[in-house]
Amino acid sequence: MAKPEDRFSFEISLSVLNHLGRNLYRSFMTVLGEAISNSWDADAENVWIYINKSRNSLVIKDDGIGMDGADFQSKFLKIGYSKRSRGKTYSDKDRPFIGRKGIGKLALLSCAKTISVLSKKINAEYVGGIIDNSGLDKAIKKDLTPDKYQLRKVAHKAFKKFEKDHKQGTIIYFEGINDGIKKSADSLKKLIALYFRFSLFDNTFSIYVDDEKVTLEHLDDLANKTQFLWIINDLDDPFIKDKIANGAQFRERRSRTEKKGIRGFIASVVKPSQLKIMTTEEKISVDLFVNGRLREKDILKHIPSTRVVESYLYGQVHFDALDDKVDRFASSREGVVADDPKYASFLEDLKKIIFEIMEEWDKLRNEINQDGDPDNPRITRKARKSKELFNVVSEEYSLPKESGNKGKVDQWVNELSEDAPFNFSSHAECFVSENLVRKYIDDKQIQLSPEARREIKKWKDRETDSKNRANISIDIRRSNVDLSYLSMDDLANLVDKKDPIKEAALSRDAYEYKPMRDALAHTALLTDVAKNRLTTVYENIKARTLCVNVTETPTSQ
């Protein structure tokens, strides 16, 4: 054990310590990441994380090289000490160092009331101390120098079960987590699998949560919800190869070759809600990684767009060129310095990639009869809304996978989907235009012609006969007024009766409109020529309907 005289203190102004440490780090995952990164840099093979929600405590333990008293004082407690300062960028096990500035350890101060640190080298005794934030507050108020604020000694009794069989490494014990432990162990495993992926691919480094190893299996749920995938420059990632490709919802994989040094993958899920990690405030996003380490979450926030497709996307973008002799990373390690030229250039290149993916996503969703991007002008708003309505209706005809007829029915639905945007919108146009003409006739109190009365009687008789044969007595039409039995050609003759051979009029357009409108009303699929003609005639009818002189008293038949 450490000798009584082995007392330790910070080597920095305590007020600076306060600003750099406790006020700088906001994300719990950033704090956890710093601890895991320290373990990596210390050549640990294993990191164990233990959660105790009832006691609001967290323990992180590793089997790295550990520290002796000199290391603890001159390296761990020396704020700004960096392993890279001597030009060394790799550990003894040839691992690239994650740490850079030497202030990441201050993240440990930001999330708990007290932080106890114990560490030892092989065949040596533990050294360490307790960082008490309440005591640190008092020291800052009194403007004590660092040597006057000494860490409290660790009570080994609290560490007894963690010290068992611990030959070397570091143990950090967080007590009184500031915002409480909101994440469940299962959620934490998923987050670690997402943000510390290097730990899943390196067989010399493992992370455990409550003694369960974090593996790719903790991302199975996400893989099963993945719908489309874009791989940038053939990223070698087992998550893509072994998980997404076998996902239940996976439909499409596309590869992109880029010359800008950007690697990674962008994927989309079926519904935006599937990117929310339950019991947490975390949302899976498109994140930036440099040399395999998470550098910025949700990189798309720096690419201006209000497209709905963003809420469906997640992935990883790797750009190792950001890690060179220039330090581009924010002190909080939660982002990159925004005005850095290389970073700005990278964002421009990424923007082009993302926008092209957004276009492809919209087309792919349209092909499988699912709602796409309403902000994409490649499809008119009316056609897109019609297609969306078709998608909702056709979902009711989706058979389970085990059904022998599923493939056939899906094919039939897909064949209808091509006509859906036109047919659904045309039905709506008929509904609106004809009812507007009815309202105009009613408003102007236009008298029914003999021809109109004969037509009304014919359809009333047919309705009565049909109801009798069906043995139903309920009212079918909300309003049984005579006008509700007239179609556009009859209505047009009441409004705009002219000789259709001699003059352009609403009635002439209605004559052309009727055969195509009737076919459409009987859910027939129209030829392309008929579609074009129906569209042209409808536009004429709409124009005439809107331009009718409401002050004019029409001549009745």
PDB file of C-alpha atoms in Angstrom, residues 260-497:
ATOM      1  CA  LYS A 260     -11.223  12.571 -51.202  1.00  0.00           C
ATOM      2  CA  GLY A 261      -9.982  10.082 -48.585  1.00  0.00           C
ATOM      3  CA  ILE A 262     -13.415   9.692 -47.057  1.00  0.00           C
ATOM      4  CA  ARG A 263     -14.442   6.175 -46.041  1.00  0.00           C
ATOM      5  CA  GLY A 264     -17.419   4.835 -44.192  1.00  0.00           C
ATOM      6  CA  PHE A 265     -21.048   3.901 -44.609  1.00  0.00           C
ATOM      7  CA  ILE A 266     -24.412   5.620 -44.565  1.00  0.00           C
ATOM      8  CA  ALA A 267     -27.497   3.540 -43.806  1.00  0.00           C
ATOM      9  CA  SER A 268     -31.189   4.225 -43.407  1.00  0.00           C
ATOM     10  CA  VAL A 269     -33.895   2.640 -41.291  1.00  0.00           C
ATOM     11  CA  VAL A 270     -37.566   2.059 -42.084  1.00  0.00           C
ATOM     12  CA  LYS A 271     -38.849   4.575 -39.512  1.00  0.00           C
ATOM     13  CA  PRO A 272     -37.041   7.485 -37.779  1.00  0.00           C
ATOM     14  CA  SER A 273     -38.185   6.234 -34.364  1.00  0.00           C
ATOM     15  CA  GLN A 274     -35.977   3.172 -34.850  1.00  0.00           C
ATOM     16  CA  LEU A 275     -32.880   5.330 -34.332  1.00  0.00           C
ATOM     17  CA  LYS A 276     -33.905   6.252 -30.798  1.00  0.00           C
ATOM     18  CA  ILE A 277     -32.136   4.224 -28.120  1.00  0.00           C
ATOM     19  CA  MET A 278     -34.768   3.266 -25.579  1.00  0.00           C
ATOM     20  CA  THR A 279     -34.478   4.588 -21.999  1.00  0.00           C
ATOM     21  CA  THR A 280     -31.967   7.221 -23.144  1.00  0.00           C
ATOM     22  CA  GLU A 281     -31.934  10.596 -24.820  1.00  0.00           C
ATOM     23  CA  GLU A 282     -29.470   9.259 -27.360  1.00  0.00           C
ATOM     24  CA  LYS A 283     -30.296   9.078 -31.055  1.00  0.00           C
ATOM     25  CA  ILE A 284     -28.149   7.089 -33.442  1.00  0.00           C
ATOM     26  CA  SER A 285     -26.753   9.445 -36.044  1.00  0.00           C
ATOM     27  CA  VAL A 286     -24.111   9.869 -38.737  1.00  0.00           C
ATOM     28  CA  ASP A 287     -20.867  10.306 -36.783  1.00  0.00           C
ATOM     29  CA  LEU A 288     -17.335  11.386 -37.659  1.00  0.00           C
ATOM     30  CA  PHE A 289     -14.432   9.082 -36.800  1.00  0.00           C
ATOM     31  CA  VAL A 290     -10.730   9.855 -37.127  1.00  0.00           C
ATOM     32  CA  ASN A 291      -8.272   6.950 -36.940  1.00  0.00           C
ATOM     33  CA  GLY A 292     -11.096   4.749 -35.697  1.00  0.00           C
ATOM     34  CA  ARG A 293     -12.072   7.033 -32.819  1.00  0.00           C
ATOM     35  CA  LEU A 294     -15.296   9.009 -32.479  1.00  0.00           C
ATOM     36  CA  ARG A 295     -14.562  12.714 -32.946  1.00  0.00           C
ATOM     37  CA  GLU A 296     -17.976  14.250 -33.527  1.00  0.00           C
ATOM     38  CA  LYS A 297     -21.513  12.969 -33.152  1.00  0.00           C
ATOM     39  CA  ASP A 298     -24.171  13.868 -35.697  1.00  0.00           C
ATOM     40  CA  ILE A 299     -21.874  15.347 -38.329  1.00  0.00           C
ATOM     41  CA  LEU A 300     -24.890  16.150 -40.528  1.00  0.00           C
ATOM     42  CA  LYS A 301     -25.746  19.077 -38.264  1.00  0.00           C
ATOM     43  CA  HIS A 302     -22.937  20.916 -40.064  1.00  0.00           C
ATOM     44  CA  ILE A 303     -24.480  20.265 -43.484  1.00  0.00           C
ATOM     45  CA  PRO A 304     -27.448  22.657 -43.895  1.00  0.00           C
ATOM     46  CA  SER A 305     -30.578  20.793 -44.929  1.00  0.00           C
ATOM     47  CA  THR A 306     -34.170  20.492 -43.820  1.00  0.00           C
ATOM     48  CA  ARG A 307     -34.789  17.291 -45.751  1.00  0.00           C
ATOM     49  CA  VAL A 308     -36.878  14.706 -43.927  1.00  0.00           C
ATOM     50  CA  VAL A 309     -34.510  11.955 -45.067  1.00  0.00           C
ATOM     51  CA  GLU A 310     -31.965  13.097 -42.447  1.00  0.00           C
ATOM     52  CA  SER A 311     -34.127  11.628 -39.698  1.00  0.00           C
ATOM     53  CA  TYR A 312     -33.797   8.169 -41.319  1.00  0.00           C
ATOM     54  CA  LEU A 313     -29.987   8.130 -41.664  1.00  0.00           C
ATOM     55  CA  TYR A 314     -27.203   6.805 -39.487  1.00  0.00           C
ATOM     56  CA  GLY A 315     -23.646   5.723 -40.152  1.00  0.00           C
ATOM     57  CA  GLN A 316     -19.968   6.390 -39.740  1.00  0.00           C
ATOM     58  CA  VAL A 317     -17.762   8.686 -41.762  1.00  0.00           C
ATOM     59  CA  HIS A 318     -14.011   8.118 -41.422  1.00  0.00           C
ATOM     60  CA  PHE A 319     -11.555  10.862 -42.369  1.00  0.00           C
ATOM     61  CA  ASP A 320      -8.121  10.107 -40.933  1.00  0.00           C
ATOM     62  CA  ALA A 321      -6.459  13.089 -42.645  1.00  0.00           C
ATOM     63  CA  LEU A 322      -7.753  15.320 -39.830  1.00  0.00           C
ATOM     64  CA  ASP A 323      -5.232  13.755 -37.431  1.00  0.00           C
ATOM     65  CA  ASP A 324      -1.902  15.301 -38.418  1.00  0.00           C
ATOM     66  CA  LYS A 325       0.522  17.774 -36.872  1.00  0.00           C
ATOM     67  CA  VAL A 326      -2.234  20.389 -36.581  1.00  0.00           C
ATOM     68  CA  ASP A 327      -4.496  19.978 -33.558  1.00  0.00           C
ATOM     69  CA  ARG A 328      -8.015  20.449 -34.952  1.00  0.00           C
ATOM     70  CA  PHE A 329     -10.022  18.948 -32.120  1.00  0.00           C
ATOM     71  CA  ALA A 330     -11.960  21.018 -29.604  1.00  0.00           C
ATOM     72  CA  SER A 331     -10.781  21.005 -26.011  1.00  0.00           C
ATOM     73  CA  SER A 332     -13.965  19.228 -24.992  1.00  0.00           C
ATOM     74  CA  ARG A 333     -13.184  16.424 -27.459  1.00  0.00           C
ATOM     75  CA  GLU A 334     -16.818  16.732 -28.537  1.00  0.00           C
ATOM     76  CA  GLY A 335     -16.103  18.159 -31.956  1.00  0.00           C
ATOM     77  CA  VAL A 336     -13.678  19.642 -34.451  1.00  0.00           C
ATOM     78  CA  VAL A 337     -12.647  23.299 -34.620  1.00  0.00           C
ATOM     79  CA  ALA A 338     -15.283  24.696 -36.969  1.00  0.00           C
ATOM     80  CA  ASP A 339     -13.174  27.166 -38.969  1.00  0.00           C
ATOM     81  CA  ASP A 340     -10.328  24.785 -39.743  1.00  0.00           C
ATOM     82  CA  PRO A 341      -9.749  24.853 -43.562  1.00  0.00           C
ATOM     83  CA  LYS A 342      -9.184  21.104 -43.921  1.00  0.00           C
ATOM     84  CA  TYR A 343     -12.307  20.374 -41.903  1.00  0.00           C
ATOM     85  CA  ALA A 344     -14.349  22.878 -43.943  1.00  0.00           C
ATOM     86  CA  SER A 345     -13.141  21.253 -47.168  1.00  0.00           C
ATOM     87  CA  PHE A 346     -14.061  17.832 -45.814  1.00  0.00           C
ATOM     88  CA  LEU A 347     -17.596  19.045 -44.986  1.00  0.00           C
ATOM     89  CA  GLU A 348     -18.048  20.330 -48.555  1.00  0.00           C
ATOM     90  CA  ASP A 349     -17.047  16.939 -49.968  1.00  0.00           C
ATOM     91  CA  LEU A 350     -19.291  15.142 -47.498  1.00  0.00           C
ATOM     92  CA  LYS A 351     -22.203  17.439 -48.365  1.00  0.00           C
ATOM     93  CA  LYS A 352     -22.040  16.370 -52.003  1.00  0.00           C
ATOM     94  CA  ILE A 353     -22.011  12.692 -51.009  1.00  0.00           C
ATOM     95  CA  ILE A 354     -24.908  13.075 -48.571  1.00  0.00           C
ATOM     96  CA  PHE A 355     -27.099  15.031 -50.992  1.00  0.00           C
ATOM     97  CA  GLU A 356     -26.614  12.386 -53.691  1.00  0.00           C
ATOM     98  CA  ILE A 357     -27.521   9.684 -51.169  1.00  0.00           C
ATOM     99  CA  MET A 358     -30.659  11.630 -50.250  1.00  0.00           C
ATOM    100  CA  GLU A 359     -31.735  11.607 -53.897  1.00  0.00           C
ATOM    101  CA  GLU A 360     -31.142   7.868 -54.173  1.00  0.00           C
ATOM    102  CA  TRP A 361     -32.998   7.234 -50.923  1.00  0.00           C
ATOM    103  CA  ASP A 362     -36.091   8.972 -52.258  1.00  0.00           C
ATOM    104  CA  LYS A 363     -36.057   6.869 -55.439  1.00  0.00           C
ATOM    105  CA  LEU A 364     -35.512   3.622 -53.548  1.00  0.00           C
ATOM    106  CA  ARG A 365     -38.369   4.332 -51.143  1.00  0.00           C
ATOM    107  CA  ASN A 366     -40.637   5.155 -54.061  1.00  0.00           C
ATOM    108  CA  GLU A 367     -39.763   1.848 -55.737  1.00  0.00           C
ATOM    109  CA  ILE A 368     -40.922  -0.168 -52.718  1.00  0.00           C
ATOM    110  CA  ASN A 369     -44.095   1.878 -52.145  1.00  0.00           C
ATOM    111  CA  GLN A 370     -42.951   3.713 -49.021  1.00  0.00           C
ATOM    112  CA  ASP A 371     -43.084   7.434 -48.356  1.00  0.00           C
ATOM    113  CA  GLY A 372     -40.021   9.299 -49.550  1.00  0.00           C
ATOM    114  CA  ASP A 373     -38.801  12.876 -49.253  1.00  0.00           C
ATOM    115  CA  PRO A 374     -41.645  15.433 -49.553  1.00  0.00           C
ATOM    116  CA  ASP A 375     -39.086  18.203 -50.107  1.00  0.00           C
ATOM    117  CA  ASN A 376     -37.659  16.571 -53.229  1.00  0.00           C
ATOM    118  CA  PRO A 377     -39.065  18.436 -56.264  1.00  0.00           C
ATOM    119  CA  ARG A 378     -38.410  15.568 -58.681  1.00  0.00           C
ATOM    120  CA  ILE A 379     -41.985  14.454 -57.985  1.00  0.00           C
ATOM    121  CA  THR A 380     -44.813  17.007 -57.852  1.00  0.00           C
ATOM    122  CA  ARG A 381     -46.440  17.549 -54.502  1.00  0.00           C
ATOM    123  CA  LYS A 382     -49.781  16.271 -55.804  1.00  0.00           C
ATOM    124  CA  ALA A 383     -48.266  13.107 -57.286  1.00  0.00           C
ATOM    125  CA  ARG A 384     -46.259  12.427 -54.109  1.00  0.00           C
ATOM    126  CA  LYS A 385     -49.296  12.788 -51.858  1.00  0.00           C
ATOM    127  CA  SER A 386     -51.250  10.477 -54.139  1.00  0.00           C
ATOM    128  CA  LYS A 387     -48.458   7.904 -53.977  1.00  0.00           C
ATOM    129  CA  GLU A 388     -48.355   8.205 -50.186  1.00  0.00           C
ATOM    130  CA  LEU A 389     -52.084   7.486 -50.007  1.00  0.00           C
ATOM    131  CA  PHE A 390     -51.587   4.458 -52.251  1.00  0.00           C
ATOM    132  CA  ASN A 391     -48.768   3.277 -49.961  1.00  0.00           C
ATOM    133  CA  VAL A 392     -51.041   3.430 -46.920  1.00  0.00           C
ATOM    134  CA  VAL A 393     -53.832   1.524 -48.675  1.00  0.00           C
ATOM    135  CA  SER A 394     -51.539  -1.100 -50.204  1.00  0.00           C
ATOM    136  CA  GLU A 395     -50.008  -1.886 -46.796  1.00  0.00           C
ATOM    137  CA  GLU A 396     -53.308  -3.545 -45.893  1.00  0.00           C
ATOM    138  CA  TYR A 397     -52.682  -6.073 -48.669  1.00  0.00           C
ATOM    139  CA  SER A 398     -49.220  -7.031 -47.474  1.00  0.00           C
ATOM    140  CA  LEU A 399     -49.073 -10.741 -46.652  1.00  0.00           C
ATOM    141  CA  PRO A 400     -46.740 -12.271 -44.052  1.00  0.00           C
ATOM    142  CA  LYS A 401     -43.406 -13.611 -45.269  1.00  0.00           C
ATOM    143  CA  GLU A 402     -44.423 -17.218 -44.773  1.00  0.00           C
ATOM    144  CA  SER A 403     -47.408 -16.851 -47.083  1.00  0.00           C
ATOM    145  CA  GLY A 404     -47.017 -18.745 -50.337  1.00  0.00           C
ATOM    146  CA  ASN A 405     -48.791 -15.985 -52.286  1.00  0.00           C
ATOM    147  CA  LYS A 406     -46.787 -13.082 -50.897  1.00  0.00           C
ATOM    148  CA  GLY A 407     -44.496 -12.728 -53.913  1.00  0.00           C
ATOM    149  CA  LYS A 408     -47.393 -12.769 -56.367  1.00  0.00           C
ATOM    150  CA  VAL A 409     -49.515 -10.249 -54.433  1.00  0.00           C
ATOM    151  CA  ASP A 410     -46.526  -7.948 -53.906  1.00  0.00           C
ATOM    152  CA  GLN A 411     -45.887  -8.026 -57.656  1.00  0.00           C
ATOM    153  CA  TRP A 412     -49.505  -7.103 -58.395  1.00  0.00           C
ATOM    154  CA  VAL A 413     -49.339  -4.189 -55.957  1.00  0.00           C
ATOM    155  CA  ASN A 414     -46.063  -2.971 -57.473  1.00  0.00           C
ATOM    156  CA  GLU A 415     -47.585  -3.018 -60.942  1.00  0.00           C
ATOM    157  CA  LEU A 416     -50.456  -0.808 -59.730  1.00  0.00           C
ATOM    158  CA  SER A 417     -48.060   1.587 -58.002  1.00  0.00           C
ATOM    159  CA  GLU A 418     -46.922   3.112 -61.289  1.00  0.00           C
ATOM    160  CA  ASP A 419     -50.458   4.354 -62.017  1.00  0.00           C
ATOM    161  CA  ALA A 420     -51.219   5.363 -58.420  1.00  0.00           C
ATOM    162  CA  PRO A 421     -49.902   8.960 -58.517  1.00  0.00           C
ATOM    163  CA  PHE A 422     -52.029   9.746 -61.580  1.00  0.00           C
ATOM    164  CA  ASN A 423     -55.171   7.811 -60.709  1.00  0.00           C
ATOM    165  CA  PHE A 424     -55.414   8.864 -57.071  1.00  0.00           C
ATOM    166  CA  SER A 425     -54.895  12.541 -57.879  1.00  0.00           C
ATOM    167  CA  SER A 426     -57.335  12.362 -60.803  1.00  0.00           C
ATOM    168  CA  HIS A 427     -60.008  10.935 -58.519  1.00  0.00           C
ATOM    169  CA  ALA A 428     -59.398  13.864 -56.191  1.00  0.00           C
ATOM    170  CA  GLU A 429     -59.596  16.323 -59.090  1.00  0.00           C
ATOM    171  CA  CYS A 430     -62.960  14.872 -60.142  1.00  0.00           C
ATOM    172  CA  PHE A 431     -64.243  15.136 -56.591  1.00  0.00           C
ATOM    173  CA  VAL A 432     -63.179  18.765 -56.153  1.00  0.00           C
ATOM    174  CA  SER A 433     -64.047  20.115 -59.608  1.00  0.00           C
ATOM    175  CA  GLU A 434     -67.491  18.516 -59.890  1.00  0.00           C
ATOM    176  CA  ASN A 435     -68.538  19.539 -56.384  1.00  0.00           C
ATOM    177  CA  LEU A 436     -67.368  23.099 -56.998  1.00  0.00           C
ATOM    178  CA  VAL A 437     -69.580  23.286 -60.085  1.00  0.00           C
ATOM    179  CA  ARG A 438     -72.502  21.921 -58.036  1.00  0.00           C
ATOM    180  CA  LYS A 439     -71.959  24.613 -55.425  1.00  0.00           C
ATOM    181  CA  TYR A 440     -71.812  27.274 -58.136  1.00  0.00           C
ATOM    182  CA  ILE A 441     -75.102  26.069 -59.656  1.00  0.00           C
ATOM    183  CA  ASP A 442     -76.743  26.039 -56.226  1.00  0.00           C
ATOM    184  CA  ASP A 443     -75.370  29.486 -55.380  1.00  0.00           C
ATOM    185  CA  LYS A 444     -76.676  30.967 -58.654  1.00  0.00           C
ATOM    186  CA  GLN A 445     -79.987  29.114 -58.322  1.00  0.00           C
ATOM    187  CA  ILE A 446     -79.705  27.810 -61.871  1.00  0.00           C
ATOM    188  CA  GLN A 447     -82.804  25.928 -62.891  1.00  0.00           C
ATOM    189  CA  LEU A 448     -82.553  22.301 -63.959  1.00  0.00           C
ATOM    190  CA  SER A 449     -83.115  21.638 -67.638  1.00  0.00           C
ATOM    191  CA  PRO A 450     -85.431  18.873 -68.917  1.00  0.00           C
ATOM    192  CA  GLU A 451     -82.351  16.910 -70.028  1.00  0.00           C
ATOM    193  CA  ALA A 452     -80.871  17.216 -66.549  1.00  0.00           C
ATOM    194  CA  ARG A 453     -84.104  16.059 -64.890  1.00  0.00           C
ATOM    195  CA  ARG A 454     -84.252  12.968 -67.129  1.00  0.00           C
ATOM    196  CA  GLU A 455     -80.628  12.150 -66.215  1.00  0.00           C
ATOM    197  CA  ILE A 456     -81.349  12.593 -62.499  1.00  0.00           C
ATOM    198  CA  LYS A 457     -84.382  10.285 -62.680  1.00  0.00           C
ATOM    199  CA  LYS A 458     -82.373   7.635 -64.517  1.00  0.00           C
ATOM    200  CA  TRP A 459     -79.679   7.503 -61.815  1.00  0.00           C
ATOM    201  CA  LYS A 460     -82.182   7.664 -58.961  1.00  0.00           C
ATOM    202  CA  ASP A 461     -84.036   4.689 -60.406  1.00  0.00           C
ATOM    203  CA  ARG A 462     -80.813   2.740 -60.795  1.00  0.00           C
ATOM    204  CA  GLU A 463     -79.860   3.499 -57.204  1.00  0.00           C
ATOM    205  CA  THR A 464     -83.255   2.345 -55.923  1.00  0.00           C
ATOM    206  CA  ASP A 465     -83.050  -0.837 -57.968  1.00  0.00           C
ATOM    207  CA  SER A 466     -79.529  -1.571 -56.726  1.00  0.00           C
ATOM    208  CA  LYS A 467     -80.514  -1.026 -53.087  1.00  0.00           C
ATOM    209  CA  ASN A 468     -83.517  -3.317 -53.473  1.00  0.00           C
ATOM    210  CA  ARG A 469     -81.413  -6.085 -54.970  1.00  0.00           C
ATOM    211  CA  ALA A 470     -78.853  -5.650 -52.192  1.00  0.00           C
ATOM    212  CA  ASN A 471     -81.644  -5.602 -49.578  1.00  0.00           C
ATOM    213  CA  ILE A 472     -80.295  -2.455 -47.894  1.00  0.00           C
ATOM    214  CA  SER A 473     -82.325   0.470 -46.655  1.00  0.00           C
ATOM    215  CA  ILE A 474     -79.657   2.829 -45.355  1.00  0.00           C
ATOM    216  CA  ASP A 475     -79.087   6.239 -46.895  1.00  0.00           C
ATOM    217  CA  ILE A 476     -76.044   6.191 -49.137  1.00  0.00           C
ATOM    218  CA  ARG A 477     -75.617   9.799 -50.161  1.00  0.00           C
ATOM    219  CA  ARG A 478     -75.148  12.427 -47.477  1.00  0.00           C
ATOM    220  CA  SER A 479     -77.358  14.711 -49.538  1.00  0.00           C
ATOM    221  CA  ASN A 480     -80.060  13.438 -51.887  1.00  0.00           C
ATOM    222  CA  VAL A 481     -80.393  16.737 -53.710  1.00  0.00           C
ATOM    223  CA  ASP A 482     -80.834  16.374 -57.433  1.00  0.00           C
ATOM    224  CA  LEU A 483     -77.466  17.891 -58.319  1.00  0.00           C
ATOM    225  CA  SER A 484     -75.639  15.057 -56.590  1.00  0.00           C
ATOM    226  CA  TYR A 485     -76.827  12.695 -59.344  1.00  0.00           C
ATOM    227  CA  LEU A 486     -75.299  14.713 -62.189  1.00  0.00           C
ATOM    228  CA  SER A 487     -71.771  14.202 -63.523  1.00  0.00           C
ATOM    229  CA  MET A 488     -69.512  16.856 -64.996  1.00  0.00           C
ATOM    230  CA  ASP A 489     -70.981  16.864 -68.529  1.00  0.00           C
ATOM    231  CA  ASP A 490     -74.523  17.400 -67.226  1.00  0.00           C
ATOM    232  CA  LEU A 491     -73.376  20.050 -64.756  1.00  0.00           C
ATOM    233  CA  ALA A 492     -71.393  21.850 -67.437  1.00  0.00           C
ATOM    234  CA  ASN A 493     -74.418  22.119 -69.697  1.00  0.00           C
ATOM    235  CA  LEU A 494     -76.276  23.903 -66.916  1.00  0.00           C
ATOM    236  CA  VAL A 495     -73.467  26.398 -66.341  1.00  0.00           C
ATOM    237  CA  ASP A 496     -72.129  27.045 -69.818  1.00  0.00           C
ATOM    238  CA  LYS A 497     -74.527  25.825 -72.502  1.00  0.00           C
TER     239      LYS A 497
END
